[in-house]
Short mmCIF file of C-alpha atoms in Angstrom, two decimals:
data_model
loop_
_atom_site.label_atom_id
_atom_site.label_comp_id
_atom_site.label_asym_id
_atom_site.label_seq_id
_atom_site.Cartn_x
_atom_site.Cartn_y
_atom_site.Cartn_z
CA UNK G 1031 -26.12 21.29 4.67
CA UNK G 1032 -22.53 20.55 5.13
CA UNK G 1033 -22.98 19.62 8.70
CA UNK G 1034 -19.99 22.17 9.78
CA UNK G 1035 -20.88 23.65 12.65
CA UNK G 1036 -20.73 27.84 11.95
CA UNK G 1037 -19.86 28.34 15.85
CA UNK G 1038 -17.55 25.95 15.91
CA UNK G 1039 -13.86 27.81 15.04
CA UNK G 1040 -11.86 26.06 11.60
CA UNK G 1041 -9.47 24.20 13.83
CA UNK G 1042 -8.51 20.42 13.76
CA UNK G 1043 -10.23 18.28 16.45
CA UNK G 1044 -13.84 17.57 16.77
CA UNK G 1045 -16.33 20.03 17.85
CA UNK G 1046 -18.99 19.06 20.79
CA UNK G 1047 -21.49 16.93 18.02
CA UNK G 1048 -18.29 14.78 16.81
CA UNK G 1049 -17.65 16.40 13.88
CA UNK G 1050 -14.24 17.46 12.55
CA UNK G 1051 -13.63 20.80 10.68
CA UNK G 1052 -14.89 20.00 7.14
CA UNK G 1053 -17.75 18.54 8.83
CA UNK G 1054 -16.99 14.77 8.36
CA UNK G 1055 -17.14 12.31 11.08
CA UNK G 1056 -14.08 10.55 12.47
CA UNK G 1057 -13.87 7.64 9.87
CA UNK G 1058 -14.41 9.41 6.89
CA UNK G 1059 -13.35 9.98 3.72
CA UNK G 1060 -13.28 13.56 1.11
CA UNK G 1061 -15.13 12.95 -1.84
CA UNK G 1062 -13.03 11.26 -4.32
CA UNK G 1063 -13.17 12.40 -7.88
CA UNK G 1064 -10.64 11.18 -10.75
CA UNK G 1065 -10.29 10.78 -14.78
CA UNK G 1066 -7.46 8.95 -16.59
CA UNK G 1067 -6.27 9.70 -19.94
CA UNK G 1068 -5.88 13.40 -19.55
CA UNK G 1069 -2.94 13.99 -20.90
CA UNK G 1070 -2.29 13.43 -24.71
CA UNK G 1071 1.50 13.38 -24.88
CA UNK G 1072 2.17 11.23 -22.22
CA UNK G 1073 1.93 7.02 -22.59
CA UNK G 1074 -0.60 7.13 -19.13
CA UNK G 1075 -2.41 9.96 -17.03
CA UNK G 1076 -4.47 10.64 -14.50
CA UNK G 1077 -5.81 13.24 -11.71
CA UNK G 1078 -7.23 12.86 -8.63
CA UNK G 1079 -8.79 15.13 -6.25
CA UNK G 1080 -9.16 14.45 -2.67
CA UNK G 1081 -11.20 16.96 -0.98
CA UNK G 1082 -9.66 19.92 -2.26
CA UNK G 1083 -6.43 18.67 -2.59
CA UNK G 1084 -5.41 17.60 -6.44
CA UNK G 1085 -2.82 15.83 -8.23
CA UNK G 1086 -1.48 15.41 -11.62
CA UNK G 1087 0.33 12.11 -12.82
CA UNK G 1088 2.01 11.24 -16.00
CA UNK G 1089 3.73 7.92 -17.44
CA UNK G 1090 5.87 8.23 -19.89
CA UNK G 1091 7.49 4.79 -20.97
CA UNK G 1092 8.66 2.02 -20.83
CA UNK G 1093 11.27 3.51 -23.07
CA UNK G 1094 14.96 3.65 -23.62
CA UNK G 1095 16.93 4.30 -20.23
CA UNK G 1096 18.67 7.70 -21.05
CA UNK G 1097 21.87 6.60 -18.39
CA UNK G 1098 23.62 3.83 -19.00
CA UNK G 1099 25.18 3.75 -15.46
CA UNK G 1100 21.23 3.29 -14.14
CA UNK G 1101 20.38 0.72 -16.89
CA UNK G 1102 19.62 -3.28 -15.54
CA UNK G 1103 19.59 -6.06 -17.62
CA UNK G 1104 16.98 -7.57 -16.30
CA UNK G 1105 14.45 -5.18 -15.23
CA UNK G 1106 13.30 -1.96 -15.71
CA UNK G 1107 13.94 1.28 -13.22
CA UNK G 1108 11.63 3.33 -12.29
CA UNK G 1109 12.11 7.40 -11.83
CA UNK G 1110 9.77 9.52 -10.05
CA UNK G 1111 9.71 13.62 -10.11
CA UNK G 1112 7.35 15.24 -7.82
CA UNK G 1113 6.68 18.94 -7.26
CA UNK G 1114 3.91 21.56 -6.22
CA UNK G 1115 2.80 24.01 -8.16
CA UNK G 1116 3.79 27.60 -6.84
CA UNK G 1117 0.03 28.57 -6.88
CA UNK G 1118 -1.29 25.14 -5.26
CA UNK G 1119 -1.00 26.36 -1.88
CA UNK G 1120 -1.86 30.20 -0.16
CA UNK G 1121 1.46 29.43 1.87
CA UNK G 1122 4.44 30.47 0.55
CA UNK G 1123 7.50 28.11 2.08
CA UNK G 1124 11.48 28.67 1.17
CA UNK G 1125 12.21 26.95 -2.40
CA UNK G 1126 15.46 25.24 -0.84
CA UNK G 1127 13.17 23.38 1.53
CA UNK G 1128 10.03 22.65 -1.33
CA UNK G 1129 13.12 21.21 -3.32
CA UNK G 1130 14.04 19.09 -0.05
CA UNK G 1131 10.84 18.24 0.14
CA UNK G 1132 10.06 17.04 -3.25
CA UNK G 1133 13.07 14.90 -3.13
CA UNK G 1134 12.30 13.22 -0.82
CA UNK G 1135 8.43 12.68 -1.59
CA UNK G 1136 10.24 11.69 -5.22
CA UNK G 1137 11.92 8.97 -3.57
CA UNK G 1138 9.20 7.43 -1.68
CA UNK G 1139 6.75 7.41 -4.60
CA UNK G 1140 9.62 5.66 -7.20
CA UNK G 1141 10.57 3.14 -4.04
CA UNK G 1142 6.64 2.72 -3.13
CA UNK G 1143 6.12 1.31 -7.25
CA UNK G 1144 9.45 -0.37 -7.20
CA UNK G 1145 7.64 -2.78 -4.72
CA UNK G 1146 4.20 -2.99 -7.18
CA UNK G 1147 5.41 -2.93 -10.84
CA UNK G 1148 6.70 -6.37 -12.56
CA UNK G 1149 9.66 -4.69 -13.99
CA UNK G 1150 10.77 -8.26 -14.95
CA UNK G 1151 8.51 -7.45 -17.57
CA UNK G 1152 10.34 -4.78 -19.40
CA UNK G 1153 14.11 -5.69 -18.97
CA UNK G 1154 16.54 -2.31 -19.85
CA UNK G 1155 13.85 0.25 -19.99
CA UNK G 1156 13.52 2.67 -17.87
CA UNK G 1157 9.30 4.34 -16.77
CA UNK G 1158 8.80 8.00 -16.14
CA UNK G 1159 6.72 9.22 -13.37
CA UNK G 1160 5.85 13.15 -13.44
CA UNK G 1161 3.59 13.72 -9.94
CA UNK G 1162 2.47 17.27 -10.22
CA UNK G 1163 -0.04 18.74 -7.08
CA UNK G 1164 -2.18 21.09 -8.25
CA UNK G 1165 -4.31 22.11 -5.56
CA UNK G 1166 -2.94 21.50 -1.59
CA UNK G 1167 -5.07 20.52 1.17
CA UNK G 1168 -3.68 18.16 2.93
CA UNK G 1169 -2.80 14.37 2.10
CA UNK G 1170 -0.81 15.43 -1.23
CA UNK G 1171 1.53 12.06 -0.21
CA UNK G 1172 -1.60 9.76 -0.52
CA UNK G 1173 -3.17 11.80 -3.24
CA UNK G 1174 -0.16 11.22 -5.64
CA UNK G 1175 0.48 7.50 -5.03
CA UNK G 1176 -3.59 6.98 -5.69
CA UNK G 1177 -3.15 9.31 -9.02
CA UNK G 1178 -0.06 7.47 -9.87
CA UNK G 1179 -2.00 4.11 -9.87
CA UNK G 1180 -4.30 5.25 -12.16
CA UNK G 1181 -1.45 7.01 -14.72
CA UNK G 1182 0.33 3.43 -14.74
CA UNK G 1183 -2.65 1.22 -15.32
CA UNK G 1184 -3.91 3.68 -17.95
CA UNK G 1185 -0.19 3.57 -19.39
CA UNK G 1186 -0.95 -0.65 -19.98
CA UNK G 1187 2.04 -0.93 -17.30
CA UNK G 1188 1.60 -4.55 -15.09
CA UNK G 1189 1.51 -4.14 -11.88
CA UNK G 1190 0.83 -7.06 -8.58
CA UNK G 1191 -2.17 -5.09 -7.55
CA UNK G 1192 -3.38 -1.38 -7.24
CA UNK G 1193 -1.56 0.62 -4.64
CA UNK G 1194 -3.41 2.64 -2.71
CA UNK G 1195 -2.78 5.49 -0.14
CA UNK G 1196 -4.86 7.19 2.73
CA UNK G 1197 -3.25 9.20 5.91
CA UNK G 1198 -4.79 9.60 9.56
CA UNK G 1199 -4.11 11.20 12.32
CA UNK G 1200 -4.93 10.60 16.29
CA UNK G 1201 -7.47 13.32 18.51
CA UNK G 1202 -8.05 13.03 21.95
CA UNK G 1203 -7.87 8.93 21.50
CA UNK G 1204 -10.25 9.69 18.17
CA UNK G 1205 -8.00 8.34 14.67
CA UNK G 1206 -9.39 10.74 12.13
CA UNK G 1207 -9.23 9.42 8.38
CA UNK G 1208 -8.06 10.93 5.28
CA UNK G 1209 -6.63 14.16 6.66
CA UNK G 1210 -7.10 17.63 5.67
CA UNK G 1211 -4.34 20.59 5.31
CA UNK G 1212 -5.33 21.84 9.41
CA UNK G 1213 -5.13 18.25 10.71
CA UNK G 1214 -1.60 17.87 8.82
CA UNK G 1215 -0.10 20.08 10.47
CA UNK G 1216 -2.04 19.88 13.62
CA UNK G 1217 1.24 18.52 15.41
CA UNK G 1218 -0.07 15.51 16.23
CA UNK G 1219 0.89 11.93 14.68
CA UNK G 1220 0.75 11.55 10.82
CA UNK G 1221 0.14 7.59 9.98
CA UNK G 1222 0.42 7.10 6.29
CA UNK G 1223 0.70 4.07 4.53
CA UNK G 1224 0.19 2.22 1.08
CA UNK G 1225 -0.85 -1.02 0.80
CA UNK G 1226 -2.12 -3.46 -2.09
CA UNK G 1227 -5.53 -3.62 -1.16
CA UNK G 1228 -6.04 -7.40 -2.34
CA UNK G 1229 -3.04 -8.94 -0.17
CA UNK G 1230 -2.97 -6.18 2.65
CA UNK G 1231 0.76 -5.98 1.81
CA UNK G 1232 1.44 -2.88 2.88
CA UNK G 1233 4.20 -1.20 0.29
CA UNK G 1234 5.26 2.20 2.12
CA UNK G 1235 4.35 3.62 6.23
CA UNK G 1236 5.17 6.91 7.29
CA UNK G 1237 5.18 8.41 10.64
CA UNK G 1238 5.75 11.67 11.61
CA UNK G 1239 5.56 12.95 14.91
CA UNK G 1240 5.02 9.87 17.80
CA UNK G 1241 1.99 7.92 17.99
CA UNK G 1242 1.17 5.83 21.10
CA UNK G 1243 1.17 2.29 20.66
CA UNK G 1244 -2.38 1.95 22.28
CA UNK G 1245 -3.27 3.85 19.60
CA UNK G 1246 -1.84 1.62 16.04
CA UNK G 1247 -4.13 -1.32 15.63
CA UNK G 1248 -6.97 1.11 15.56
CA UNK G 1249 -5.03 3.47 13.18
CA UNK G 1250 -3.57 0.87 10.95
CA UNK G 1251 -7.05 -1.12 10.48
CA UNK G 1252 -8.78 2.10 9.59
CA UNK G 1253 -6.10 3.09 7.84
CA UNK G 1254 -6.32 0.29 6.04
CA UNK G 1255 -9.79 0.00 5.23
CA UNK G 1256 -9.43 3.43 3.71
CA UNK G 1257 -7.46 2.34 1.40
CA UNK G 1258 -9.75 -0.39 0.44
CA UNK G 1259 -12.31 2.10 0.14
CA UNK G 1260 -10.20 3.73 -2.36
CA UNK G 1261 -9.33 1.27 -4.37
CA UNK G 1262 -13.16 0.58 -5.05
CA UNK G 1263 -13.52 4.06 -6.73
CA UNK G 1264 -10.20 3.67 -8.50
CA UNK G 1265 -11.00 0.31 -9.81
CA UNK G 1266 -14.64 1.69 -10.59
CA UNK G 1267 -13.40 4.43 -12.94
CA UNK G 1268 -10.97 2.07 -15.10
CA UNK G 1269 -13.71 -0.28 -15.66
CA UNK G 1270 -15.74 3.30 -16.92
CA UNK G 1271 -12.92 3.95 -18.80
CA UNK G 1272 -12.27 0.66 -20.72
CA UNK G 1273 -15.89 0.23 -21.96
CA UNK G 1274 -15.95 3.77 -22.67
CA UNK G 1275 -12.62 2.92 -24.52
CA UNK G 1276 -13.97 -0.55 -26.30
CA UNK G 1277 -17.42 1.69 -27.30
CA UNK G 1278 -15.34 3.68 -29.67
CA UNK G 1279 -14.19 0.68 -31.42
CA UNK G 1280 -17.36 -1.28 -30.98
CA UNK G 1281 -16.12 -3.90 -28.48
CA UNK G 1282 -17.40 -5.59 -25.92
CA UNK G 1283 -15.02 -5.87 -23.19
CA UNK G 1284 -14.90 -8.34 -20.19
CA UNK G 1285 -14.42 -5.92 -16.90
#
């Protein structure tokens, strides 16, 4: 049973037995399901899906910076191009504001690894992040900086610490975790925010719409331990992944 009430109308909320409109309680999560290494031509890879939401990362890199203006001596850059497929979502929006949009979501995933990459490491170079979503339900913002993680580790690029991305929202005095596509755009406040799981440090918060201050601790502390939550399964699936990786050349590795 999925525990969704049949009487109760698709809506965002909670219906009368505490339940929200997929059928999870208040605190938590979609099922979680990723692989790395999907894509052969690029240096790292990775999907994720969230609920029904999925997203597509590539690494390409560290490798020459292609403009000279942008190149550093002493670190590398990062750039970051995100967009949704045309068939990831039944809504069909403008293109002038999806382009808007991906800019901007662009920005705050290069700016949100700019904070968790040693680009000490690789002075001049520049990395390449492609964030494609291919299914939309909600959370794509969290969904890519979780898929990104696992494209950058599986690309052998250092980083401080995973980063690691979950969203809520506020009902009736109720934070509800890891939002869907109906609680999105609910109108209510949308608390997102990536943190380094280890440290706590959190590396990007977004807020749209306002969210009473009675009402942070609670959402940042969940928030918060989502993440942590997430970073198990990520972590778990690397681990798969390097002794499935050492296998093939008849290693033992240390994970």
């Amino acid at each position: 049973s999925s525990g969704i009430n049949a009487e109760w109308p698709l809506r965002p909320g909670l219906s009368p037995e505490g339940l929200r409109c997929d059928g999870r309680r208040p605190h938590e999560m979609r099922k979680l399901k990723c692989e790395v290494g999907v894509a052969q031509d690029a240096d790292g890879s990775a999907i994720v899906e969230q609920g029904y939401t999925k997203v597509l990362a590539t690494v390409y890199g560290p490798r020459e910076c292609e403009n000279r203006l942008k190149r550093t001596n002493d670190r590398a850059i990062i750039s970051c191009s995100y967009n949704k497929a045309t068939f990831s979502s039944g809504v069909h929006m403008r293109k002038m504001i999806t382009d808007k949009k991906s800019t901007e979501v662009s920005v705050m995933i290069q700016n949100t690894f700019e904070a968790a990459v040693l680009l000490e490491k690789f002075p001049k170079p520049q990395i390449d992040i492609f964030v494609q979503v291919l299914q939309s339900d909600g959370g794509e913002r969290c969904v890519s900086i979780n898929a990104t993680t696992l494209a950058l580790i599986n690309a052998g690029i250092p980083m401080k610490d995973y980063v690691c991305a979950c969203a809520a929202t506020v009902y009736q005095d109720t934070a509800l975790l890891d939002i869907n596509h109906l609680e999105e755009f609910s109108r209510g406040p949308l608390f997102m925010l990536a943190v380094m799981p280890k440290s706590e440090k959190i590396v990007q918060l977004q807020l749209d719409n306002r969210l009473h201050n009675d009402h942070l601790d609670k959402v940042v502390k969940q928030t918060i331990q989502g993440c942590k939550d997430i970073q198990v399964l990520l972590d778990r699936k690397i681990k798969e992944r390097t002794v499935e990786a050492a296998a093939a050349y008849d290693i033992k590795p240390r994970v």
